[in-house]
Amino acid sequence: MADYAFFNKQFVPLSEAKMGIMTHALHYGTACFDGIRGNWNEEEKQMYLFRVRDHHQRLKKNSYMMKIDLPYSVDELCRITVELVEKNGYHEDIYIRPLAYKSSQAIGVRIHNLDDDFLMFVTPFGPYLDIEKGCRCCVSTWRRIDDNVIPPRAKVTGLYVNSAMAKTEAWENGFDEAIILNQDGHVSEGSGENVFIVSDGKLLTPPSSDNILVGITRDTVIKLAKNELGIDTVERSVDRTELYLADECFLTGTAAHLTPVIEIDHRKIGDGTVGEITKKLQQLYFDVIRGKNSKYIDWCTPAYSSKAIA
Ligand code: PMP
């Protein structure tokens, strides 16, 4: 089976999707990306793309902020995604990476007077962290970049150096993931995930103004908690030590799904196993993303032929 990518405005074999070494985005981090999951439903033999429109809407807005003229509408981006996924034909969970980038072969730090282009590829992708046993985190010595430095909500490639520094430091010190504080010392987010804690039966998560990427999984979990479990989420700044005292903690993200956190800075969270609310939310979430919960089927776009969107 040949892998296909969308590159230079057409579908091409992945092996032929190559760009020049002078490409602006490679040198200056001048690209916006997103990540979308295709979740395989074995019974229906169907690939469900989760909240694909929301991801492309975010990418479109972020591109605008970065003065990248993304040459497709959100509808067109959704259609290209469905077609690309169908062409690749995987029968397992996948990750889809759309990237809008400054494509000029040019030297010079700026975002104006440059060409823009768009690419997308698909790759098989299982769980990013241990979704069953949970993960062990540290609070990073690296601080989250402020909105006035590089806007974290823009999902700009260059910003991810901050995440990469934190992730590698965590890994080298024997942890699975880093939790990064913002410049004020409040909890911001993981290297590629939003953070939630459960405290006295309520969910708590940092607000968008604490330099987080406002995650689509975060939004999904807030809605599922409210609608299905009657649990409200309070969006407010969270102190580092609130993490240590939480009853439960978990991370959310397209790659990470909903990953329990069982330990932070060598302190057990709750009793050090996956918490009850976390478990319930996980079950709900996995049914929803695989198209197994009819109430939320509008969030799932079937990618394979007969059922695909027009
Ligand atoms: N924060 C960061 C820094 C991320 O990279 C991601 C992954 N996109 C998230 C949060 C979670 O966002 P989403 O749920 O939309 O994938």
Short mmCIF file of C-alpha atoms and ligand atoms in Angstrom, two decimals:
data_model
loop_
_atom_site.label_atom_id
_atom_site.label_comp_id
_atom_site.label_asym_id
_atom_site.label_seq_id
_atom_site.Cartn_x
_atom_site.Cartn_y
_atom_site.Cartn_z
CA MET A 1 0.00 0.00 0.00
CA ALA A 2 1.46 3.37 -1.06
CA ASP A 3 1.17 6.19 1.46
CA TYR A 4 -0.19 9.43 0.07
CA ALA A 5 0.30 13.01 1.14
CA PHE A 6 -1.36 16.23 0.05
CA PHE A 7 1.45 18.48 -1.15
CA ASN A 8 1.77 21.34 -3.66
CA LYS A 9 -2.02 21.33 -4.09
CA GLN A 10 -2.30 17.67 -5.10
CA PHE A 11 -2.28 14.12 -3.78
CA VAL A 12 1.14 12.55 -4.28
CA PRO A 13 2.92 9.44 -2.95
CA LEU A 14 4.46 10.38 0.40
CA SER A 15 7.92 9.49 -0.92
CA GLU A 16 7.58 12.24 -3.55
CA ALA A 17 6.49 14.98 -1.13
CA LYS A 18 9.81 16.79 -0.72
CA MET A 19 10.57 20.47 -0.21
CA GLY A 20 13.62 22.66 -0.81
CA ILE A 21 16.25 23.14 1.84
CA MET A 22 15.75 26.92 1.77
CA THR A 23 12.07 26.72 2.74
CA HIS A 24 11.38 29.63 5.09
CA ALA A 25 9.32 27.61 7.60
CA LEU A 26 12.17 25.15 8.16
CA HIS A 27 14.57 27.88 9.25
CA TYR A 28 12.32 30.26 11.16
CA GLY A 29 9.49 28.09 12.50
CA THR A 30 6.97 30.04 10.42
CA ALA A 31 4.22 27.45 10.11
CA CYS A 32 0.98 26.59 11.86
CA PHE A 33 -0.05 23.00 12.35
CA ASP A 34 -2.77 20.93 13.83
CA GLY A 35 -3.27 17.29 14.67
CA ILE A 36 -6.41 15.30 13.97
CA ARG A 37 -7.17 11.73 14.98
CA GLY A 38 -8.76 9.11 12.79
CA ASN A 39 -10.17 6.48 15.13
CA TRP A 40 -10.73 3.00 13.73
CA ASN A 41 -14.07 1.33 14.48
CA GLU A 42 -13.49 -2.38 13.92
CA GLU A 43 -17.17 -3.45 14.03
CA GLU A 44 -18.24 -0.93 11.40
CA LYS A 45 -14.94 -1.13 9.49
CA GLN A 46 -15.04 2.65 9.50
CA MET A 47 -12.51 5.40 10.20
CA TYR A 48 -14.03 8.23 12.22
CA LEU A 49 -12.28 11.60 12.02
CA PHE A 50 -12.81 13.38 15.33
CA ARG A 51 -13.99 17.01 15.25
CA VAL A 52 -12.20 17.49 11.94
CA ARG A 53 -14.05 20.76 11.22
CA ASP A 54 -13.04 22.23 14.60
CA HIS A 55 -9.40 21.39 13.97
CA HIS A 56 -9.46 23.02 10.54
CA GLN A 57 -11.28 26.06 11.89
CA ARG A 58 -8.51 26.46 14.46
CA LEU A 59 -5.84 26.04 11.80
CA LYS A 60 -7.52 28.60 9.55
CA LYS A 61 -7.69 31.17 12.36
CA ASN A 62 -4.13 30.51 13.48
CA SER A 63 -2.86 30.84 9.91
CA TYR A 64 -4.58 34.20 9.70
CA MET A 65 -2.79 35.32 12.85
CA MET A 66 0.54 34.29 11.31
CA LYS A 67 -0.27 36.01 7.99
CA ILE A 68 -0.31 32.65 6.24
CA ASP A 69 -2.88 32.72 3.47
CA LEU A 70 -4.19 29.17 3.74
CA PRO A 71 -5.46 28.66 0.20
CA TYR A 72 -8.48 26.49 1.20
CA SER A 73 -11.75 27.04 3.03
CA VAL A 74 -12.60 24.95 6.10
CA ASP A 75 -15.01 22.91 3.95
CA GLU A 76 -12.30 22.26 1.38
CA LEU A 77 -9.84 21.28 4.11
CA CYS A 78 -12.36 18.77 5.47
CA ARG A 79 -12.90 17.29 2.00
CA ILE A 80 -9.15 17.03 1.35
CA THR A 81 -8.74 15.29 4.72
CA VAL A 82 -11.46 12.72 4.00
CA GLU A 83 -10.02 12.02 0.54
CA LEU A 84 -6.47 11.68 1.86
CA VAL A 85 -7.52 9.32 4.64
CA GLU A 86 -9.52 7.22 2.20
CA LYS A 87 -6.60 7.04 -0.23
CA ASN A 88 -4.31 5.80 2.54
CA GLY A 89 -6.87 3.22 3.63
CA TYR A 90 -5.53 2.33 7.07
CA HIS A 91 -7.48 -0.06 9.29
CA GLU A 92 -6.01 1.19 12.56
CA ASP A 93 -5.90 4.45 14.51
CA ILE A 94 -4.21 7.26 12.61
CA TYR A 95 -2.92 10.76 13.16
CA ILE A 96 -3.40 13.42 10.50
CA ARG A 97 -1.03 16.36 10.34
CA PRO A 98 -2.11 19.47 8.41
CA LEU A 99 0.53 22.22 8.14
CA ALA A 100 0.15 25.72 6.68
CA TYR A 101 3.57 27.20 6.09
CA LYS A 102 5.72 29.96 4.65
CA SER A 103 6.94 28.20 1.54
CA SER A 104 9.25 30.79 -0.08
CA GLN A 105 12.83 29.75 -0.64
CA ALA A 106 14.08 32.89 1.06
CA ILE A 107 16.36 34.20 3.76
CA GLY A 108 15.05 36.90 6.12
CA VAL A 109 13.17 36.86 9.40
CA ARG A 110 9.62 38.07 8.77
CA ILE A 111 6.14 36.84 8.02
CA HIS A 112 5.27 39.34 5.27
CA ASN A 113 6.04 39.17 1.54
CA LEU A 114 6.41 35.41 1.49
CA ASP A 115 4.55 32.63 -0.34
CA ASP A 116 2.29 30.32 1.62
CA ASP A 117 1.37 26.71 1.07
CA PHE A 118 -0.32 23.82 2.78
CA LEU A 119 0.46 20.13 3.21
CA MET A 120 -1.06 17.18 4.99
CA PHE A 121 -0.01 13.63 5.72
CA VAL A 122 -1.39 10.64 7.61
CA THR A 123 0.44 8.16 9.81
CA PRO A 124 -0.65 5.16 11.92
CA PHE A 125 -0.61 6.25 15.54
CA GLY A 126 -1.42 4.38 18.73
CA PRO A 127 -1.59 5.90 22.21
CA TYR A 128 1.02 8.61 22.83
CA LEU A 129 1.30 8.00 26.58
CA ASP A 130 0.18 5.09 28.78
CA ILE A 131 -3.59 5.56 28.83
CA GLU A 132 -4.17 2.50 31.02
CA LYS A 133 -1.64 2.68 33.86
CA GLY A 134 -1.30 6.45 33.60
CA CYS A 135 1.84 8.56 33.43
CA ARG A 136 4.38 10.06 35.82
CA CYS A 137 5.01 13.78 35.38
CA CYS A 138 7.40 16.40 36.63
CA VAL A 139 6.96 20.14 36.83
CA SER A 140 9.39 21.46 34.25
CA THR A 141 12.19 23.90 34.96
CA TRP A 142 11.25 25.47 31.60
CA ARG A 143 8.52 28.10 31.69
CA ARG A 144 5.67 28.40 29.18
CA ILE A 145 6.14 31.06 26.56
CA ASP A 146 3.95 34.11 27.08
CA ASP A 147 1.30 35.24 24.60
CA ASN A 148 3.42 38.34 23.98
CA VAL A 149 6.47 36.25 23.08
CA ILE A 150 5.01 33.61 20.76
CA PRO A 151 1.26 33.02 21.13
CA PRO A 152 0.79 29.43 22.41
CA ARG A 153 -2.77 29.44 21.08
CA ALA A 154 -1.41 29.83 17.53
CA LYS A 155 0.08 26.32 17.42
CA VAL A 156 3.10 27.74 15.58
CA THR A 157 5.83 25.20 14.85
CA GLY A 158 8.58 27.46 16.27
CA LEU A 159 6.83 27.53 19.64
CA TYR A 160 7.29 23.80 20.02
CA VAL A 161 10.96 24.21 20.90
CA ASN A 162 9.62 25.18 24.33
CA SER A 163 7.60 21.94 24.53
CA ALA A 164 10.50 19.86 23.19
CA MET A 165 12.93 21.24 25.82
CA ALA A 166 10.45 20.40 28.58
CA LYS A 167 9.60 16.93 27.23
CA THR A 168 13.23 15.88 26.85
CA GLU A 169 14.18 17.18 30.27
CA ALA A 170 11.30 15.16 31.75
CA TRP A 171 12.28 12.02 29.83
CA GLU A 172 15.97 12.32 30.73
CA ASN A 173 14.99 12.59 34.39
CA GLY A 174 12.89 9.41 34.21
CA PHE A 175 9.42 10.96 33.86
CA ASP A 176 6.89 10.41 31.08
CA GLU A 177 5.72 13.98 30.60
CA ALA A 178 6.37 17.56 31.72
CA ILE A 179 3.86 19.97 33.20
CA ILE A 180 4.93 23.51 32.39
CA LEU A 181 4.26 26.60 34.51
CA ASN A 182 3.65 29.99 32.95
CA GLN A 183 5.69 33.11 33.74
CA ASP A 184 3.49 33.78 36.81
CA GLY A 185 4.23 30.33 38.21
CA HIS A 186 0.75 28.98 37.52
CA VAL A 187 0.16 25.64 35.86
CA SER A 188 -0.09 26.11 32.12
CA GLU A 189 -0.10 22.77 30.29
CA GLY A 190 1.82 19.66 29.31
CA SER A 191 4.27 19.64 26.40
CA GLY A 192 1.41 18.61 24.11
CA GLU A 193 -1.59 18.32 26.40
CA ASN A 194 -3.94 20.32 28.59
CA VAL A 195 -4.03 19.55 32.32
CA PHE A 196 -7.06 18.80 34.50
CA ILE A 197 -7.27 18.04 38.20
CA VAL A 198 -10.18 16.63 40.17
CA SER A 199 -10.61 18.27 43.52
CA ASP A 200 -13.61 17.73 45.83
CA GLY A 201 -15.60 16.19 42.97
CA LYS A 202 -15.08 19.18 40.64
CA LEU A 203 -12.86 19.52 37.61
CA LEU A 204 -10.32 22.31 37.54
CA THR A 205 -8.27 23.38 34.51
CA PRO A 206 -6.17 26.46 33.67
CA PRO A 207 -7.99 29.15 31.66
CA SER A 208 -7.07 30.18 28.10
CA SER A 209 -5.32 33.25 29.54
CA ASP A 210 -2.67 31.08 31.23
CA ASN A 211 -0.84 30.54 27.93
CA ILE A 212 -2.40 27.25 26.99
CA LEU A 213 -3.41 25.92 23.63
CA VAL A 214 -7.18 25.82 24.02
CA GLY A 215 -7.51 22.13 23.23
CA ILE A 216 -10.34 20.50 21.36
CA THR A 217 -10.01 17.44 23.62
CA ARG A 218 -10.18 19.82 26.61
CA ASP A 219 -13.47 21.16 25.26
CA THR A 220 -14.73 17.62 24.60
CA VAL A 221 -13.97 16.54 28.16
CA ILE A 222 -15.56 19.66 29.67
CA LYS A 223 -18.76 18.93 27.71
CA LEU A 224 -18.81 15.19 28.50
CA ALA A 225 -18.21 15.84 32.20
CA LYS A 226 -21.08 18.32 32.32
CA ASN A 227 -23.60 16.50 30.11
CA GLU A 228 -22.95 12.91 31.11
CA LEU A 229 -21.64 13.06 34.69
CA GLY A 230 -23.14 16.37 35.86
CA ILE A 231 -19.65 17.59 36.78
CA ASP A 232 -18.78 21.26 36.23
CA THR A 233 -15.33 22.39 35.21
CA VAL A 234 -13.90 25.49 36.82
CA GLU A 235 -11.47 27.33 34.54
CA ARG A 236 -9.12 29.26 36.78
CA SER A 237 -5.40 29.60 37.48
CA VAL A 238 -4.02 26.53 39.22
CA ASP A 239 -1.07 26.60 41.65
CA ARG A 240 1.74 24.06 41.43
CA THR A 241 0.93 22.63 44.85
CA GLU A 242 -2.72 22.13 43.91
CA LEU A 243 -1.38 19.47 41.57
CA TYR A 244 0.21 17.58 44.47
CA LEU A 245 -2.97 17.73 46.57
CA ALA A 246 -5.39 16.80 43.77
CA ASP A 247 -7.62 13.75 44.17
CA GLU A 248 -7.07 12.92 40.50
CA CYS A 249 -5.21 14.42 37.58
CA PHE A 250 -5.23 13.78 33.84
CA LEU A 251 -3.92 15.18 30.57
CA THR A 252 -5.96 15.73 27.41
CA GLY A 253 -4.89 16.06 23.80
CA THR A 254 -5.51 14.68 20.35
CA ALA A 255 -2.39 12.51 20.59
CA ALA A 256 -2.61 11.80 24.34
CA HIS A 257 -6.40 11.22 24.37
CA LEU A 258 -7.26 11.33 28.07
CA THR A 259 -4.17 10.09 29.94
CA PRO A 260 -4.33 9.65 33.72
CA VAL A 261 -1.50 11.18 35.75
CA ILE A 262 -0.63 8.98 38.73
CA GLU A 263 2.41 10.82 40.06
CA ILE A 264 3.85 14.36 39.91
CA ASP A 265 7.33 15.23 41.20
CA HIS A 266 7.53 11.86 43.02
CA ARG A 267 4.25 12.50 44.86
CA LYS A 268 1.38 10.08 44.30
CA ILE A 269 -1.82 11.67 43.04
CA GLY A 270 -4.70 10.32 45.15
CA ASP A 271 -3.75 6.71 45.90
CA GLY A 272 -1.39 6.57 42.93
CA THR A 273 -3.77 4.67 40.65
CA VAL A 274 -6.22 5.84 37.98
CA GLY A 275 -9.02 7.83 39.66
CA GLU A 276 -12.75 7.01 39.40
CA ILE A 277 -13.83 10.19 37.59
CA THR A 278 -10.86 9.88 35.23
CA LYS A 279 -11.92 6.28 34.43
CA LYS A 280 -15.51 7.28 33.73
CA LEU A 281 -14.48 10.17 31.51
CA GLN A 282 -12.03 7.95 29.65
CA GLN A 283 -14.74 5.37 28.89
CA LEU A 284 -17.11 8.04 27.64
CA TYR A 285 -14.39 9.70 25.59
CA PHE A 286 -13.22 6.52 23.83
CA ASP A 287 -16.79 5.54 22.88
CA VAL A 288 -17.44 9.04 21.55
CA ILE A 289 -14.29 9.28 19.39
CA ARG A 290 -14.91 5.86 17.79
CA GLY A 291 -18.43 6.84 16.77
CA LYS A 292 -20.03 4.50 19.34
CA ASN A 293 -22.15 7.12 21.10
CA SER A 294 -25.00 8.29 18.86
CA LYS A 295 -25.51 11.46 20.92
CA TYR A 296 -22.11 12.77 19.81
CA ILE A 297 -22.00 11.30 16.32
CA ASP A 298 -21.90 14.78 14.80
CA TRP A 299 -18.35 15.09 16.13
CA CYS A 300 -17.32 12.05 14.05
CA THR A 301 -16.86 12.19 10.28
CA PRO A 302 -16.77 8.77 8.61
CA ALA A 303 -13.93 8.78 6.10
CA TYR A 304 -14.58 5.58 4.18
CA SER A 305 -16.66 5.76 0.98
CA SER A 306 -20.39 5.25 1.29
CA LYS A 307 -20.68 7.05 4.62
CA ALA A 308 -18.28 9.90 3.90
CA ILE A 309 -19.46 13.52 3.86
CA ALA A 310 -20.35 15.05 0.49
N1 PMP B 1 -1.47 21.88 24.45
C1 PMP B 1 -0.48 21.73 23.54
C2 PMP B 1 0.81 22.47 23.74
C3 PMP B 1 -0.66 20.87 22.45
O1 PMP B 1 0.31 20.72 21.55
C4 PMP B 1 -1.87 20.15 22.33
C5 PMP B 1 -2.05 19.17 21.19
N2 PMP B 1 -2.60 19.77 20.06
C6 PMP B 1 -2.87 20.35 23.29
C7 PMP B 1 -2.63 21.23 24.34
C8 PMP B 1 -4.19 19.67 23.18
O2 PMP B 1 -4.95 20.19 22.11
P1 PMP B 1 -6.01 19.30 21.36
O3 PMP B 1 -6.87 18.66 22.38
O4 PMP B 1 -6.76 20.25 20.50
O5 PMP B 1 -5.24 18.30 20.57
#
